[in-house]
Tab-separated table of C-alpha atoms in Angstrom:
chain	number	residue	atom	x	y	z
G	118	MET	CA	8.062	-2.340	9.418
G	119	GLY	CA	4.529	-3.408	10.158
G	120	LYS	CA	2.723	-6.101	8.227
G	121	VAL	CA	-0.721	-7.631	8.223
G	122	GLY	CA	-2.192	-10.269	5.927
G	123	ALA	CA	-2.140	-13.775	4.581
G	124	GLN	CA	0.530	-16.325	5.406
G	125	ARG	CA	3.637	-17.108	3.377
G	126	SER	CA	3.074	-18.798	0.041
G	127	ASP	CA	5.231	-21.434	-1.662
G	128	GLU	CA	3.664	-20.947	-5.106
G	129	VAL	CA	5.095	-18.260	-7.396
G	130	ASN	CA	2.855	-15.193	-7.405
G	131	LYS	CA	2.527	-11.901	-9.211
G	132	ALA	CA	1.473	-8.769	-7.350
G	133	VAL	CA	0.264	-5.237	-7.686
G	134	PHE	CA	1.644	-3.104	-4.877
G	135	PHE	CA	-0.552	-0.101	-4.115
G	136	ASP	CA	0.499	3.095	-2.395
G	137	ARG	CA	-2.349	4.318	-0.198
G	138	ASP	CA	-2.558	8.091	0.256
G	139	GLY	CA	-3.098	9.870	-3.059
G	140	THR	CA	-3.505	6.574	-4.921
G	141	LEU	CA	-6.335	4.662	-3.239
G	142	ASN	CA	-7.715	7.534	-1.175
G	143	VAL	CA	-7.823	11.298	-1.354
G	144	ASP	CA	-4.648	12.437	0.372
G	145	ILE	CA	-5.332	14.318	3.574
G	146	ASP	CA	-2.459	14.901	5.949
G	147	TYR	CA	-1.926	11.951	8.283
G	148	LEU	CA	-5.120	10.025	7.542
G	149	HIS	CA	-5.675	7.544	10.361
G	150	ARG	CA	-9.438	7.253	10.839
G	151	PRO	CA	-11.851	5.369	8.570
G	152	GLU	CA	-14.382	8.193	8.774
G	153	ASP	CA	-11.867	10.515	7.032
G	154	PHE	CA	-11.146	8.040	4.210
G	155	ILE	CA	-12.443	9.017	0.751
G	156	TRP	CA	-11.804	6.518	-2.034
G	157	ILE	CA	-10.170	7.761	-5.241
G	158	GLU	CA	-12.436	7.281	-8.270
G	159	GLY	CA	-12.124	3.701	-9.525
G	160	ALA	CA	-9.837	2.574	-6.673
G	161	LYS	CA	-12.063	-0.190	-5.328
G	162	GLU	CA	-12.712	-1.389	-8.866
G	163	ALA	CA	-8.974	-1.328	-9.626
G	164	ILE	CA	-8.317	-3.624	-6.671
G	165	LYS	CA	-11.094	-5.971	-7.810
G	166	TYR	CA	-9.645	-5.900	-11.329
G	167	VAL	CA	-6.194	-7.039	-10.147
G	168	ASN	CA	-7.818	-9.652	-7.857
G	169	ASP	CA	-9.734	-11.010	-10.853
G	170	LYS	CA	-6.559	-11.041	-12.993
G	171	GLY	CA	-4.814	-13.296	-10.444
G	172	TYR	CA	-2.521	-10.694	-8.871
G	173	LEU	CA	-2.001	-10.301	-5.153
G	174	ALA	CA	-3.101	-6.800	-4.112
G	175	ILE	CA	-0.651	-5.538	-1.505
G	176	LEU	CA	-0.728	-2.187	0.253
G	177	VAL	CA	2.692	-0.549	0.804
G	178	THR	CA	2.435	2.752	2.622
G	179	ASN	CA	4.692	5.218	4.437
G	180	GLN	CA	2.998	6.214	7.705
G	181	SER	CA	5.304	8.741	9.360
G	182	GLY	CA	2.422	9.975	11.520
G	183	VAL	CA	3.337	7.158	13.921
G	184	ALA	CA	6.915	8.447	14.354
G	185	ARG	CA	5.617	12.000	14.625
G	186	GLY	CA	3.283	10.990	17.474
G	187	TYR	CA	0.052	11.801	15.607
G	188	TYR	CA	-1.462	8.304	15.908
G	189	PRO	CA	-0.540	4.755	17.005
G	190	GLU	CA	0.190	1.814	14.685
G	191	GLU	CA	-3.197	0.331	15.588
G	192	ASP	CA	-4.887	3.132	13.617
G	193	ILE	CA	-3.122	2.022	10.420
G	194	LYS	CA	-4.430	-1.508	10.922
G	195	GLU	CA	-7.923	-0.222	11.700
G	196	VAL	CA	-8.043	1.731	8.425
G	197	TYR	CA	-6.745	-1.334	6.532
G	198	ASP	CA	-9.413	-3.566	8.081
G	199	TRP	CA	-12.087	-0.989	7.226
G	200	MET	CA	-10.799	-0.815	3.635
G	201	ASN	CA	-11.140	-4.587	3.300
G	202	LYS	CA	-14.697	-4.467	4.679
G	203	GLU	CA	-15.577	-1.857	2.060
G	204	LEU	CA	-13.843	-3.849	-0.693
G	205	ALA	CA	-15.679	-7.030	0.300
G	206	LYS	CA	-18.950	-5.316	-0.667
G	207	ILE	CA	-17.842	-5.527	-4.339
G	208	GLY	CA	-16.061	-8.878	-4.058
G	209	ALA	CA	-12.554	-7.393	-3.781
G	210	HIS	CA	-9.790	-7.552	-1.175
G	211	LEU	CA	-6.288	-6.490	-0.259
G	212	ASP	CA	-4.074	-9.493	0.470
G	213	ALA	CA	-1.632	-7.792	2.821
G	214	LEU	CA	-0.535	-4.527	4.380
G	215	PHE	CA	3.076	-3.456	4.739
G	216	TYR	CA	3.694	-0.048	6.283
G	217	CYS	CA	6.618	2.035	7.427
G	218	PRO	CA	5.957	3.841	10.732
G	219	HIS	CA	9.439	5.447	10.810
G	220	HIS	CA	10.749	8.915	10.073
G	221	PRO	CA	14.231	10.352	10.655
G	222	THR	CA	12.838	13.427	12.443
G	223	GLY	CA	10.024	11.811	14.426
G	224	LYS	CA	9.117	12.553	18.051
G	225	ILE	CA	8.620	8.960	19.230
G	226	PRO	CA	12.117	7.505	19.855
G	227	ALA	CA	11.231	3.912	18.907
G	228	TYR	CA	10.193	5.082	15.427
G	229	THR	CA	12.684	7.898	14.874
G	230	LYS	CA	15.285	6.446	12.554
G	231	ILE	CA	16.466	6.000	9.017
G	232	CYS	CA	15.201	2.622	7.828
G	233	SER	CA	15.120	0.458	4.718
G	234	CYS	CA	11.323	0.184	4.615
G	235	ARG	CA	10.466	3.835	3.978
G	236	LYS	CA	9.805	4.435	0.287
G	237	PRO	CA	11.713	5.118	-1.942
G	238	ASP	CA	13.693	2.331	-0.224
G	239	THR	CA	12.432	-1.137	-1.037
G	240	GLY	CA	12.068	-2.872	2.338
G	241	MET	CA	8.279	-3.252	2.188
G	242	VAL	CA	8.330	-4.633	-1.367
G	243	ASP	CA	11.303	-6.882	-0.571
G	244	GLU	CA	9.574	-8.335	2.497
G	245	ALA	CA	6.340	-8.930	0.577
G	246	CYS	CA	8.221	-10.616	-2.278
G	247	LEU	CA	9.957	-12.916	0.178
G	248	ARG	CA	6.844	-13.696	2.172
G	249	PHE	CA	4.590	-14.349	-0.840
G	250	ASN	CA	7.152	-15.705	-3.330
G	251	ILE	CA	6.465	-12.872	-5.792
G	252	ASP	CA	7.951	-12.787	-9.281
G	253	ARG	CA	9.073	-9.175	-9.584
G	254	SER	CA	9.235	-9.358	-13.398
G	255	LYS	CA	5.453	-9.881	-13.481
G	256	SER	CA	4.591	-7.328	-10.792
G	257	TYR	CA	3.733	-3.619	-10.547
G	258	LEU	CA	3.789	-0.786	-8.023
G	259	VAL	CA	1.073	1.854	-8.407
G	260	GLY	CA	1.643	5.222	-6.787
G	261	ASP	CA	1.194	8.937	-7.150
G	262	SER	CA	4.667	10.216	-6.268
G	263	GLY	CA	8.209	10.149	-7.549
G	264	ARG	CA	9.248	8.193	-4.462
G	265	ASP	CA	6.756	5.436	-5.398
G	266	LEU	CA	8.196	5.185	-8.907
G	267	GLU	CA	11.749	5.255	-7.566
G	268	CYS	CA	10.848	2.429	-5.183
G	269	ALA	CA	9.386	0.418	-8.076
G	270	GLN	CA	12.527	0.900	-10.148
G	271	LYS	CA	14.857	-0.027	-7.278
G	272	ALA	CA	12.709	-3.064	-6.398
G	273	GLY	CA	12.671	-4.382	-9.965
G	274	VAL	CA	8.919	-4.072	-10.515
G	275	GLN	CA	7.166	-1.947	-13.130
G	276	GLY	CA	6.023	1.427	-11.837
G	277	ILE	CA	2.623	2.862	-12.716
G	278	LYS	CA	2.114	6.548	-11.958
G	279	TYR	CA	-1.395	7.553	-10.979
G	280	VAL	CA	-2.076	11.244	-11.620
G	281	SER	CA	-5.848	11.778	-11.635
G	282	GLY	CA	-9.147	10.392	-12.865
G	283	SER	CA	-10.110	6.750	-12.593
G	284	LEU	CA	-7.483	4.504	-11.018
G	285	LEU	CA	-9.090	1.555	-12.801
G	286	SER	CA	-8.579	3.205	-16.209
G	287	CYS	CA	-4.971	3.992	-15.295
G	288	ILE	CA	-4.243	0.384	-14.354
G	289	LYS	CA	-5.996	-1.086	-17.383
G	290	ASP	CA	-3.450	0.718	-19.558
G	291	PHE	CA	-0.761	-1.606	-18.089
G	292	ILE	CA	-2.371	-4.783	-16.803
């Protein structure tokens, strides 16, 4: 599992975990370049909203394109850094990135495996909760797929399903 972001916290925190593809950006197959990134309506504002409400905003994303040999891990980090530069323009930020580069049928041997970090498994959420001392009972996972909601349920956080329209409006119904 890859991770990028702030250091471990001793204070108790609450978090909103965001899926990336199909939730924060228009889902194109194997997005790995900032120039191909198109924000979902209200996504930047949704992140700012949770920042302003005192939640950590944490990205948790399956990135099997690494295991499949389509792009290196560095591309995931580059997109994350670009996202934070764009978010900074409206006073928002993502606190951390956790990603799963694995897939059971990948082409790159180091990443071809069954792991506990690939959603719907909870490894990314578990690691973030440990690292940032997150109270799961006060936290959410926002995603567009059944595997995101299954991950939320298994991890003991409330799942929020994004379907279409403004992500900010969707989140305001819960938070």
